[in-house]
Structures are given as structure tokens and as C-alpha cells.
PDB file of C-alpha atoms and ligand atoms in Angstrom:
ATOM      1  CA  MET K   1     -15.773 -26.541  15.634  1.00  0.00           C
ATOM      2  CA  GLY K   2     -15.595 -24.315  12.579  1.00  0.00           C
ATOM      3  CA  ARG K   3     -16.526 -24.903   8.950  1.00  0.00           C
ATOM      4  CA  THR K   4     -15.932 -28.338   7.383  1.00  0.00           C
ATOM      5  CA  GLY K   5     -14.694 -29.929  10.620  1.00  0.00           C
ATOM      6  CA  SER K   6     -11.883 -27.454  11.142  1.00  0.00           C
ATOM      7  CA  GLU K   7     -10.978 -26.800  14.723  1.00  0.00           C
ATOM      8  CA  VAL K   8     -11.133 -23.281  16.151  1.00  0.00           C
ATOM      9  CA  ARG K   9      -8.979 -22.671  19.226  1.00  0.00           C
ATOM     10  CA  VAL K  10      -9.586 -19.347  20.993  1.00  0.00           C
ATOM     11  CA  VAL K  11      -6.767 -18.033  23.186  1.00  0.00           C
ATOM     12  CA  ALA K  12      -6.655 -14.942  25.382  1.00  0.00           C
ATOM     13  CA  ASP K  13      -4.384 -12.616  23.446  1.00  0.00           C
ATOM     14  CA  SER K  14      -1.580 -12.357  20.892  1.00  0.00           C
ATOM     15  CA  MET K  15       1.020 -13.591  23.369  1.00  0.00           C
ATOM     16  CA  GLU K  16      -1.017 -16.743  24.060  1.00  0.00           C
ATOM     17  CA  LEU K  17      -1.575 -17.100  20.329  1.00  0.00           C
ATOM     18  CA  GLY K  18       2.190 -17.202  19.841  1.00  0.00           C
ATOM     19  CA  ARG K  19       2.584 -19.889  22.535  1.00  0.00           C
ATOM     20  CA  ALA K  20      -0.272 -22.022  21.224  1.00  0.00           C
ATOM     21  CA  ALA K  21       1.137 -21.770  17.699  1.00  0.00           C
ATOM     22  CA  ALA K  22       4.638 -22.656  18.923  1.00  0.00           C
ATOM     23  CA  GLU K  23       3.276 -25.749  20.692  1.00  0.00           C
ATOM     24  CA  GLU K  24       1.458 -26.776  17.506  1.00  0.00           C
ATOM     25  CA  PHE K  25       4.581 -26.137  15.388  1.00  0.00           C
ATOM     26  CA  ALA K  26       6.766 -28.207  17.738  1.00  0.00           C
ATOM     27  CA  ARG K  27       4.225 -31.040  17.857  1.00  0.00           C
ATOM     28  CA  CYS K  28       4.013 -31.166  14.041  1.00  0.00           C
ATOM     29  CA  ALA K  29       7.808 -31.075  13.796  1.00  0.00           C
ATOM     30  CA  GLU K  30       8.281 -33.921  16.272  1.00  0.00           C
ATOM     31  CA  GLU K  31       5.699 -36.113  14.542  1.00  0.00           C
ATOM     32  CA  ALA K  32       7.114 -35.411  11.072  1.00  0.00           C
ATOM     33  CA  ALA K  33      10.687 -35.922  12.211  1.00  0.00           C
ATOM     34  CA  ALA K  34       9.707 -39.391  13.442  1.00  0.00           C
ATOM     35  CA  ARG K  35       8.689 -40.066   9.816  1.00  0.00           C
ATOM     36  CA  GLY K  36      11.980 -38.794   8.404  1.00  0.00           C
ATOM     37  CA  GLY K  37      11.830 -35.021   8.190  1.00  0.00           C
ATOM     38  CA  PHE K  38       9.711 -31.908   8.690  1.00  0.00           C
ATOM     39  CA  SER K  39       8.599 -29.543   5.921  1.00  0.00           C
ATOM     40  CA  VAL K  40       6.835 -26.287   6.704  1.00  0.00           C
ATOM     41  CA  ALA K  41       5.640 -23.222   4.786  1.00  0.00           C
ATOM     42  CA  LEU K  42       5.938 -20.072   6.893  1.00  0.00           C
ATOM     43  CA  ALA K  43       3.308 -17.342   6.877  1.00  0.00           C
ATOM     44  CA  GLY K  44       4.125 -13.746   6.169  1.00  0.00           C
ATOM     45  CA  GLY K  45       2.726 -10.565   7.658  1.00  0.00           C
ATOM     46  CA  SER K  46       3.204  -9.513  11.271  1.00  0.00           C
ATOM     47  CA  THR K  47       1.148 -11.985  13.323  1.00  0.00           C
ATOM     48  CA  PRO K  48       3.664 -14.849  13.120  1.00  0.00           C
ATOM     49  CA  ARG K  49       6.561 -12.773  14.487  1.00  0.00           C
ATOM     50  CA  GLU K  50       5.714 -13.727  18.102  1.00  0.00           C
ATOM     51  CA  LEU K  51       5.606 -17.395  17.101  1.00  0.00           C
ATOM     52  CA  TYR K  52       8.930 -17.234  15.244  1.00  0.00           C
ATOM     53  CA  THR K  53      10.603 -15.422  18.141  1.00  0.00           C
ATOM     54  CA  LEU K  54       9.365 -18.070  20.585  1.00  0.00           C
ATOM     55  CA  LEU K  55      10.563 -20.938  18.374  1.00  0.00           C
ATOM     56  CA  ALA K  56      14.058 -19.452  18.346  1.00  0.00           C
ATOM     57  CA  SER K  57      14.150 -18.590  22.052  1.00  0.00           C
ATOM     58  CA  GLU K  58      16.591 -20.494  24.264  1.00  0.00           C
ATOM     59  CA  ASP K  59      14.319 -19.589  27.195  1.00  0.00           C
ATOM     60  CA  ALA K  60      11.215 -21.265  25.788  1.00  0.00           C
ATOM     61  CA  PRO K  61      10.569 -25.033  25.574  1.00  0.00           C
ATOM     62  CA  PHE K  62      10.062 -25.203  21.784  1.00  0.00           C
ATOM     63  CA  ARG K  63      13.466 -24.697  20.135  1.00  0.00           C
ATOM     64  CA  ALA K  64      14.951 -27.928  21.481  1.00  0.00           C
ATOM     65  CA  ARG K  65      11.970 -29.966  20.255  1.00  0.00           C
ATOM     66  CA  ILE K  66      12.469 -29.073  16.617  1.00  0.00           C
ATOM     67  CA  PRO K  67      14.919 -31.092  14.476  1.00  0.00           C
ATOM     68  CA  TRP K  68      16.388 -28.062  12.715  1.00  0.00           C
ATOM     69  CA  GLY K  69      18.857 -30.194  10.697  1.00  0.00           C
ATOM     70  CA  ARG K  70      15.918 -32.154   9.233  1.00  0.00           C
ATOM     71  CA  THR K  71      13.585 -29.211   8.807  1.00  0.00           C
ATOM     72  CA  GLN K  72      12.852 -27.813   5.348  1.00  0.00           C
ATOM     73  CA  VAL K  73      11.465 -24.263   5.356  1.00  0.00           C
ATOM     74  CA  PHE K  74       9.365 -22.913   2.516  1.00  0.00           C
ATOM     75  CA  PHE K  75       7.232 -19.763   2.329  1.00  0.00           C
ATOM     76  CA  GLY K  76       3.501 -19.362   1.711  1.00  0.00           C
ATOM     77  CA  ASP K  77       3.999 -16.163  -0.250  1.00  0.00           C
ATOM     78  CA  GLU K  78       6.298 -13.235  -0.886  1.00  0.00           C
ATOM     79  CA  ARG K  79       6.043  -9.593  -1.739  1.00  0.00           C
ATOM     80  CA  PRO K  80       7.752  -8.180  -4.886  1.00  0.00           C
ATOM     81  CA  VAL K  81      10.765  -6.922  -2.942  1.00  0.00           C
ATOM     82  CA  PRO K  82      14.368  -8.032  -2.274  1.00  0.00           C
ATOM     83  CA  PRO K  83      15.106 -10.272   0.722  1.00  0.00           C
ATOM     84  CA  ASP K  84      16.492  -7.404   2.801  1.00  0.00           C
ATOM     85  CA  HIS K  85      13.494  -5.119   2.231  1.00  0.00           C
ATOM     86  CA  PRO K  86      11.382  -4.210   5.323  1.00  0.00           C
ATOM     87  CA  ASP K  87       8.300  -5.661   3.576  1.00  0.00           C
ATOM     88  CA  SER K  88       9.961  -8.999   2.799  1.00  0.00           C
ATOM     89  CA  ASN K  89       8.300 -12.008   4.453  1.00  0.00           C
ATOM     90  CA  TYR K  90      11.625 -13.794   4.185  1.00  0.00           C
ATOM     91  CA  ARG K  91      13.405 -10.950   6.017  1.00  0.00           C
ATOM     92  CA  MET K  92      10.945 -11.088   8.927  1.00  0.00           C
ATOM     93  CA  ALA K  93      11.343 -14.869   9.249  1.00  0.00           C
ATOM     94  CA  ARG K  94      15.126 -14.612   8.949  1.00  0.00           C
ATOM     95  CA  GLU K  95      15.353 -11.920  11.650  1.00  0.00           C
ATOM     96  CA  ALA K  96      12.911 -13.558  14.092  1.00  0.00           C
ATOM     97  CA  LEU K  97      13.787 -17.204  13.519  1.00  0.00           C
ATOM     98  CA  LEU K  98      16.032 -18.466  10.742  1.00  0.00           C
ATOM     99  CA  SER K  99      19.179 -16.541  11.688  1.00  0.00           C
ATOM    100  CA  ARG K 100      18.797 -17.692  15.303  1.00  0.00           C
ATOM    101  CA  VAL K 101      18.424 -21.480  14.949  1.00  0.00           C
ATOM    102  CA  PRO K 102      20.822 -24.145  13.592  1.00  0.00           C
ATOM    103  CA  ILE K 103      18.974 -24.779  10.329  1.00  0.00           C
ATOM    104  CA  PRO K 104      21.274 -25.429   7.350  1.00  0.00           C
ATOM    105  CA  PRO K 105      20.968 -22.547   4.844  1.00  0.00           C
ATOM    106  CA  SER K 106      20.305 -25.089   2.096  1.00  0.00           C
ATOM    107  CA  ASN K 107      17.151 -26.119   3.987  1.00  0.00           C
ATOM    108  CA  VAL K 108      15.636 -22.634   3.613  1.00  0.00           C
ATOM    109  CA  HIS K 109      13.855 -22.209   0.273  1.00  0.00           C
ATOM    110  CA  ARG K 110      13.226 -18.534  -0.360  1.00  0.00           C
ATOM    111  CA  ILE K 111      10.821 -17.163  -2.979  1.00  0.00           C
ATOM    112  CA  ARG K 112      12.764 -14.733  -5.199  1.00  0.00           C
ATOM    113  CA  GLY K 113      10.459 -11.745  -4.746  1.00  0.00           C
ATOM    114  CA  GLU K 114      13.120  -9.472  -6.184  1.00  0.00           C
ATOM    115  CA  ASP K 115      12.811 -11.023  -9.636  1.00  0.00           C
ATOM    116  CA  PRO K 116      11.219  -8.420 -11.938  1.00  0.00           C
ATOM    117  CA  ASP K 117       9.574 -11.330 -13.743  1.00  0.00           C
ATOM    118  CA  ALA K 118       7.257 -12.560 -10.961  1.00  0.00           C
ATOM    119  CA  GLY K 119       5.923 -15.286 -13.236  1.00  0.00           C
ATOM    120  CA  ALA K 120       9.418 -16.681 -13.703  1.00  0.00           C
ATOM    121  CA  ALA K 121      10.020 -16.565  -9.947  1.00  0.00           C
ATOM    122  CA  ALA K 122       6.747 -18.432  -9.376  1.00  0.00           C
ATOM    123  CA  ARG K 123       7.690 -21.090 -11.939  1.00  0.00           C
ATOM    124  CA  GLU K 124      11.126 -21.415 -10.332  1.00  0.00           C
ATOM    125  CA  TYR K 125       9.573 -21.853  -6.877  1.00  0.00           C
ATOM    126  CA  GLU K 126       7.156 -24.437  -8.180  1.00  0.00           C
ATOM    127  CA  ALA K 127      10.097 -26.324  -9.663  1.00  0.00           C
ATOM    128  CA  THR K 128      11.796 -26.202  -6.253  1.00  0.00           C
ATOM    129  CA  LEU K 129       8.709 -27.664  -4.585  1.00  0.00           C
ATOM    130  CA  ARG K 130       8.214 -30.303  -7.272  1.00  0.00           C
ATOM    131  CA  SER K 131      11.860 -31.331  -7.044  1.00  0.00           C
ATOM    132  CA  PHE K 132      11.710 -31.553  -3.253  1.00  0.00           C
ATOM    133  CA  PHE K 133       8.592 -33.726  -3.257  1.00  0.00           C
ATOM    134  CA  ALA K 134       9.714 -35.813  -6.236  1.00  0.00           C
ATOM    135  CA  SER K 135      12.863 -36.742  -4.319  1.00  0.00           C
ATOM    136  CA  ALA K 136      10.528 -38.068  -1.618  1.00  0.00           C
ATOM    137  CA  GLY K 137       8.515 -39.972  -4.232  1.00  0.00           C
ATOM    138  CA  GLU K 138       5.580 -37.642  -3.653  1.00  0.00           C
ATOM    139  CA  PRO K 139       3.491 -36.424  -6.628  1.00  0.00           C
ATOM    140  CA  ARG K 140       1.702 -33.925  -4.341  1.00  0.00           C
ATOM    141  CA  PRO K 141       3.085 -30.895  -2.445  1.00  0.00           C
ATOM    142  CA  GLY K 142       2.357 -32.619   0.869  1.00  0.00           C
ATOM    143  CA  LEU K 143       3.925 -30.181   3.283  1.00  0.00           C
ATOM    144  CA  ASP K 144       3.735 -31.332   6.880  1.00  0.00           C
ATOM    145  CA  LEU K 145       2.598 -27.895   8.020  1.00  0.00           C
ATOM    146  CA  VAL K 146       1.396 -24.721   6.323  1.00  0.00           C
ATOM    147  CA  LEU K 147       1.082 -21.600   8.450  1.00  0.00           C
ATOM    148  CA  LEU K 148      -1.309 -18.924   7.207  1.00  0.00           C
ATOM    149  CA  GLY K 149      -2.530 -15.522   8.254  1.00  0.00           C
ATOM    150  CA  MET K 150      -5.724 -13.792   7.197  1.00  0.00           C
ATOM    151  CA  GLY K 151      -6.223 -10.169   6.262  1.00  0.00           C
ATOM    152  CA  PRO K 152      -9.282  -8.094   7.264  1.00  0.00           C
ATOM    153  CA  ASP K 153     -10.469  -8.541   3.659  1.00  0.00           C
ATOM    154  CA  GLY K 154     -10.361 -12.321   3.989  1.00  0.00           C
ATOM    155  CA  HIS K 155      -7.214 -12.851   1.919  1.00  0.00           C
ATOM    156  CA  THR K 156      -4.736 -15.535   2.883  1.00  0.00           C
ATOM    157  CA  ALA K 157      -1.184 -16.018   1.676  1.00  0.00           C
ATOM    158  CA  SER K 158      -1.350 -13.719  -1.364  1.00  0.00           C
ATOM    159  CA  ILE K 159      -4.728 -14.953  -2.559  1.00  0.00           C
ATOM    160  CA  PHE K 160      -6.853 -11.827  -2.529  1.00  0.00           C
ATOM    161  CA  PRO K 161     -10.590 -11.282  -3.106  1.00  0.00           C
ATOM    162  CA  GLY K 162     -11.453 -11.633  -6.800  1.00  0.00           C
ATOM    163  CA  SER K 163      -8.161 -13.341  -7.593  1.00  0.00           C
ATOM    164  CA  GLU K 164      -8.083 -15.973 -10.311  1.00  0.00           C
ATOM    165  CA  VAL K 165      -5.829 -17.973  -7.992  1.00  0.00           C
ATOM    166  CA  VAL K 166      -8.919 -18.915  -5.932  1.00  0.00           C
ATOM    167  CA  ARG K 167      -9.866 -21.251  -8.794  1.00  0.00           C
ATOM    168  CA  GLU K 168      -6.357 -22.372  -9.777  1.00  0.00           C
ATOM    169  CA  GLU K 169      -6.371 -26.164  -9.997  1.00  0.00           C
ATOM    170  CA  THR K 170      -3.044 -26.988 -11.654  1.00  0.00           C
ATOM    171  CA  LEU K 171      -0.284 -24.707 -10.503  1.00  0.00           C
ATOM    172  CA  TRP K 172       1.281 -25.007  -7.056  1.00  0.00           C
ATOM    173  CA  VAL K 173       2.675 -21.446  -7.179  1.00  0.00           C
ATOM    174  CA  ALA K 174       1.221 -18.397  -8.923  1.00  0.00           C
ATOM    175  CA  ALA K 175       2.116 -14.733  -9.444  1.00  0.00           C
ATOM    176  CA  PRO K 176      -1.207 -12.861  -9.482  1.00  0.00           C
ATOM    177  CA  TRP K 177      -1.633  -9.147 -10.069  1.00  0.00           C
ATOM    178  CA  VAL K 178      -3.204  -7.659  -6.918  1.00  0.00           C
ATOM    179  CA  GLU K 179      -5.195  -4.572  -7.920  1.00  0.00           C
ATOM    180  CA  THR K 180      -5.575  -3.243  -4.381  1.00  0.00           C
ATOM    181  CA  LEU K 181      -1.792  -3.352  -3.968  1.00  0.00           C
ATOM    182  CA  ARG K 182      -1.076  -2.314  -7.562  1.00  0.00           C
ATOM    183  CA  SER K 183       1.585  -4.996  -7.677  1.00  0.00           C
ATOM    184  CA  ARG K 184       2.184  -8.668  -8.284  1.00  0.00           C
ATOM    185  CA  ARG K 185       2.616 -11.144  -5.453  1.00  0.00           C
ATOM    186  CA  ILE K 186       3.989 -14.700  -5.499  1.00  0.00           C
ATOM    187  CA  THR K 187       1.877 -17.235  -3.605  1.00  0.00           C
ATOM    188  CA  LEU K 188       1.204 -20.878  -2.960  1.00  0.00           C
ATOM    189  CA  THR K 189      -2.065 -21.821  -4.597  1.00  0.00           C
ATOM    190  CA  PRO K 190      -5.004 -23.654  -2.965  1.00  0.00           C
ATOM    191  CA  LYS K 191      -3.685 -26.854  -4.558  1.00  0.00           C
ATOM    192  CA  ALA K 192      -0.386 -26.541  -2.692  1.00  0.00           C
ATOM    193  CA  ILE K 193      -1.964 -25.383   0.563  1.00  0.00           C
ATOM    194  CA  ASN K 194      -4.709 -28.016   0.605  1.00  0.00           C
ATOM    195  CA  ALA K 195      -2.234 -30.856   0.019  1.00  0.00           C
ATOM    196  CA  ALA K 196      -0.673 -30.205   3.437  1.00  0.00           C
ATOM    197  CA  ALA K 197      -1.026 -32.604   6.342  1.00  0.00           C
ATOM    198  CA  ARG K 198      -1.804 -29.721   8.687  1.00  0.00           C
ATOM    199  CA  VAL K 199      -2.832 -26.121   7.983  1.00  0.00           C
ATOM    200  CA  VAL K 200      -2.835 -23.635  10.841  1.00  0.00           C
ATOM    201  CA  PHE K 201      -4.311 -20.126  10.574  1.00  0.00           C
ATOM    202  CA  LEU K 202      -3.087 -17.493  13.035  1.00  0.00           C
ATOM    203  CA  VAL K 203      -5.600 -14.649  13.422  1.00  0.00           C
ATOM    204  CA  SER K 204      -5.316 -11.817  15.916  1.00  0.00           C
ATOM    205  CA  GLY K 205      -7.131  -8.554  16.571  1.00  0.00           C
ATOM    206  CA  ALA K 206     -10.587  -6.989  16.581  1.00  0.00           C
ATOM    207  CA  ALA K 207     -10.169  -5.687  13.031  1.00  0.00           C
ATOM    208  CA  LYS K 208     -10.560  -9.262  11.765  1.00  0.00           C
ATOM    209  CA  ALA K 209     -13.523 -10.281  13.965  1.00  0.00           C
ATOM    210  CA  GLU K 210     -16.300  -9.735  11.412  1.00  0.00           C
ATOM    211  CA  THR K 211     -14.273 -11.306   8.598  1.00  0.00           C
ATOM    212  CA  LEU K 212     -13.464 -14.313  10.779  1.00  0.00           C
ATOM    213  CA  ARG K 213     -17.147 -14.749  11.577  1.00  0.00           C
ATOM    214  CA  ALA K 214     -18.039 -14.554   7.872  1.00  0.00           C
ATOM    215  CA  VAL K 215     -15.293 -17.019   6.911  1.00  0.00           C
ATOM    216  CA  LEU K 216     -16.177 -19.582   9.560  1.00  0.00           C
ATOM    217  CA  ARG K 217     -19.918 -19.120   9.921  1.00  0.00           C
ATOM    218  CA  GLY K 218     -21.086 -17.434   6.705  1.00  0.00           C
ATOM    219  CA  PRO K 219     -21.874 -18.754   3.233  1.00  0.00           C
ATOM    220  CA  HIS K 220     -19.096 -20.368   1.194  1.00  0.00           C
ATOM    221  CA  ARG K 221     -17.912 -17.670  -1.192  1.00  0.00           C
ATOM    222  CA  PRO K 222     -14.130 -17.968  -1.571  1.00  0.00           C
ATOM    223  CA  ASP K 223     -14.014 -15.397  -4.370  1.00  0.00           C
ATOM    224  CA  VAL K 224     -15.038 -12.845  -1.761  1.00  0.00           C
ATOM    225  CA  LEU K 225     -13.309 -14.484   1.220  1.00  0.00           C
ATOM    226  CA  PRO K 226     -10.316 -16.419  -0.137  1.00  0.00           C
ATOM    227  CA  ALA K 227      -9.472 -17.885   3.303  1.00  0.00           C
ATOM    228  CA  GLN K 228     -12.497 -20.145   2.685  1.00  0.00           C
ATOM    229  CA  VAL K 229     -10.636 -21.863  -0.141  1.00  0.00           C
ATOM    230  CA  VAL K 230      -8.400 -23.538   2.480  1.00  0.00           C
ATOM    231  CA  ARG K 231      -9.889 -27.016   2.901  1.00  0.00           C
ATOM    232  CA  PRO K 232      -7.118 -29.607   3.287  1.00  0.00           C
ATOM    233  CA  GLU K 233      -7.864 -32.642   1.087  1.00  0.00           C
ATOM    234  CA  ARG K 234      -6.552 -35.227   3.516  1.00  0.00           C
ATOM    235  CA  GLY K 235      -5.038 -33.033   6.203  1.00  0.00           C
ATOM    236  CA  THR K 236      -6.491 -31.091   9.097  1.00  0.00           C
ATOM    237  CA  LEU K 237      -7.224 -27.404   9.623  1.00  0.00           C
ATOM    238  CA  LEU K 238      -6.731 -25.502  12.852  1.00  0.00           C
ATOM    239  CA  TRP K 239      -7.588 -21.854  13.510  1.00  0.00           C
ATOM    240  CA  ILE K 240      -5.725 -20.324  16.452  1.00  0.00           C
ATOM    241  CA  VAL K 241      -7.390 -17.000  17.161  1.00  0.00           C
ATOM    242  CA  ASP K 242      -7.220 -14.532  20.018  1.00  0.00           C
ATOM    243  CA  GLY K 243     -10.255 -13.281  21.936  1.00  0.00           C
ATOM    244  CA  ALA K 244     -10.421 -10.004  20.026  1.00  0.00           C
ATOM    245  CA  ALA K 245     -10.585 -11.763  16.664  1.00  0.00           C
ATOM    246  CA  ALA K 246     -13.092 -14.300  18.034  1.00  0.00           C
ATOM    247  CA  ALA K 247     -15.431 -11.658  19.466  1.00  0.00           C
ATOM    248  CA  ARG K 248     -18.070 -12.196  16.744  1.00  0.00           C
ATOM    249  CA  LEU K 249     -17.900 -15.997  16.866  1.00  0.00           C
ATOM    250  CA  ARG K 250     -19.625 -16.417  20.192  1.00  0.00           C
ATOM    251  CA  SER K 251     -23.322 -16.874  19.400  1.00  0.00           C
TER     252      SER K 251
HETATM  253  C1  LIG L   1       1.418 -11.329   3.531  1.00  0.00           C
HETATM  254  C2  LIG L   1       0.805 -12.546   4.187  1.00  0.00           C
HETATM  255  C3  LIG L   1      -0.637 -12.302   4.398  1.00  0.00           C
HETATM  256  C4  LIG L   1      -0.805 -12.111   5.883  1.00  0.00           C
HETATM  257  C5  LIG L   1      -2.110 -11.449   6.198  1.00  0.00           C
HETATM  258  C6  LIG L   1      -2.205 -11.135   7.689  1.00  0.00           C
HETATM  259  O1  LIG L   1       2.388 -11.485   2.780  1.00  0.00           O
HETATM  260  O2  LIG L   1       0.932 -10.237   3.844  1.00  0.00           O
HETATM  261  O3  LIG L   1       1.105 -13.695   3.655  1.00  0.00           O
HETATM  262  O4  LIG L   1      -1.475 -13.312   3.940  1.00  0.00           O
HETATM  263  O5  LIG L   1      -0.727 -13.377   6.523  1.00  0.00           O
HETATM  264  O6  LIG L   1      -2.165 -10.237   5.453  1.00  0.00           O
HETATM  265  O7  LIG L   1      -1.173 -10.219   7.993  1.00  0.00           O
HETATM  266  P1  LIG L   1      -0.910  -9.738   9.492  1.00  0.00           P
HETATM  267  O8  LIG L   1      -0.424 -10.932  10.239  1.00  0.00           O
HETATM  268  O9  LIG L   1       0.141  -8.668   9.360  1.00  0.00           O
HETATM  269  O10 LIG L   1      -2.233  -9.225  10.015  1.00  0.00           O
END
């Protein structure tokens, strides 16, 4: 087990990581659908592409298990680019998954990264989340599933080392300046992430092995390693990591 009772599941490689994540996604979707509907925040970056491709595949056992008509898709973060830009998290998810499954377009809630006023886009996205959960009589952003990646520097979503978002306790969505990127990002905050029923990190590759060890086994210092700020209040946390990323975990 990892920090604070989180579960760490080590799989052989990135292909197995995709399959394990797809199984987890389908299981969460089935359970949530039995309660009325499934809400998920997708992760950005490159790691989830294998997962998204598998979820959409007619040749894999996951697509048919997911109630696409009752699935609401949100995003954990977005870059300051238009939706058709190569760096767009939305574009990657659309290409690998959303354009290939029968999800109603109105069920896909995109962060408007193209807005030159990132703060306004963050406030708009928060309003979207608040409206969605208010309609369900929920005062909290209780997503059924939040998918996250982790960078080699320990960032997650777009919560980077030294970011004021690490300590954000009110907002559900923020638009921090990221000095290392010399740009703003739009991101779910710890409050939104930690309200989820299930949070699943997907971590692959040797480049993240030391950071993963520090996050899971080292001292709690989320300002330095923002992934440590992810501690679901009532939900559960699962790390699905491949052998290369887990290399420093084995004592
Ligand atoms: C982003 C992501 C970010 C990502 C990590 C890991 O917009 O970049 O939200 O948090 O998950 O940087 O990225 P990779 O999967 O590409 O390693």
C-alpha cells in the first residue's frame, strides 16, 4: 500500500497500464451508472492515450461496458491553446476516444483553453461544474472518477511545484501562472480532485521512478511534490504504475 492507505498497483509495462486503467474505468462507470450516471475528469498528457484508445476500441472488452449516453466527461486541466492545437488535452481525448464512442456532444465539457483570459475560462468551468453538481443536489464536486498523471517534477493536473493552487481551499478551478512553462494553465484544484469518489493516477516510465518514490514513500511536502496533495476526502486513491516507474519503490 502507498501513502495514506492509497493502493499502488504495479503492472509490467505501458500496454498493461492501459489495460489495467481501462478495467478500472469500466468498473467505475458500471458502478456509477447503476446509481444513475457516470462523471469522469480525464487526464491530459500522453500516458492516458493508450487507455483512451482501448476504451474506444471495438476489439477490446471495455467500450460496451460503459454507458456512453449517461457519461459526463470533464477535464482535469487544459493548456492555453485552442481545442485543435497539438498540445490540447481536449484534442488528444477527442482523437483517441471522444470522436470514436457514442457520447452525446453535450455530455463533453471542455475547458476553454483558447480564452485569452484564463481566469475567466477557469471561472466559467467552475460554474459548469457547480451547475452540474447542483442539478444533482450535490454541494461538492463529487466526480465518480478523476484520472491524473504525474510529471517528473511531481506536478499533477496543472498543479506545479510552488504553485499557490496547492493550498487553494475554496475554488474548484484555478488558472495559475506556471513559471517553468512561462504560461497560464487551467486546472482542477485539490478541492475538486479530493471530492471525487475515486482518483486514479497513471504513471509510466523510468524518468518518474525517483519522483514516484518520493511522493509515495518520502516526507509530505506537497509544495515541492504537488501529487501529494491528492488525498480523497471520502473517496479512494489508486496508483497504476508500470515496472519502470516503480523501480525505486521496491525496498
Ligand atoms: C498536462 C497533464 C499533466 C500530465 C503529466 C504527465 O496537461 O500535462 O495534465 O498533469 O498528466 O504532465 O504527462 P505525461 O503523461 O505526458 O507523462
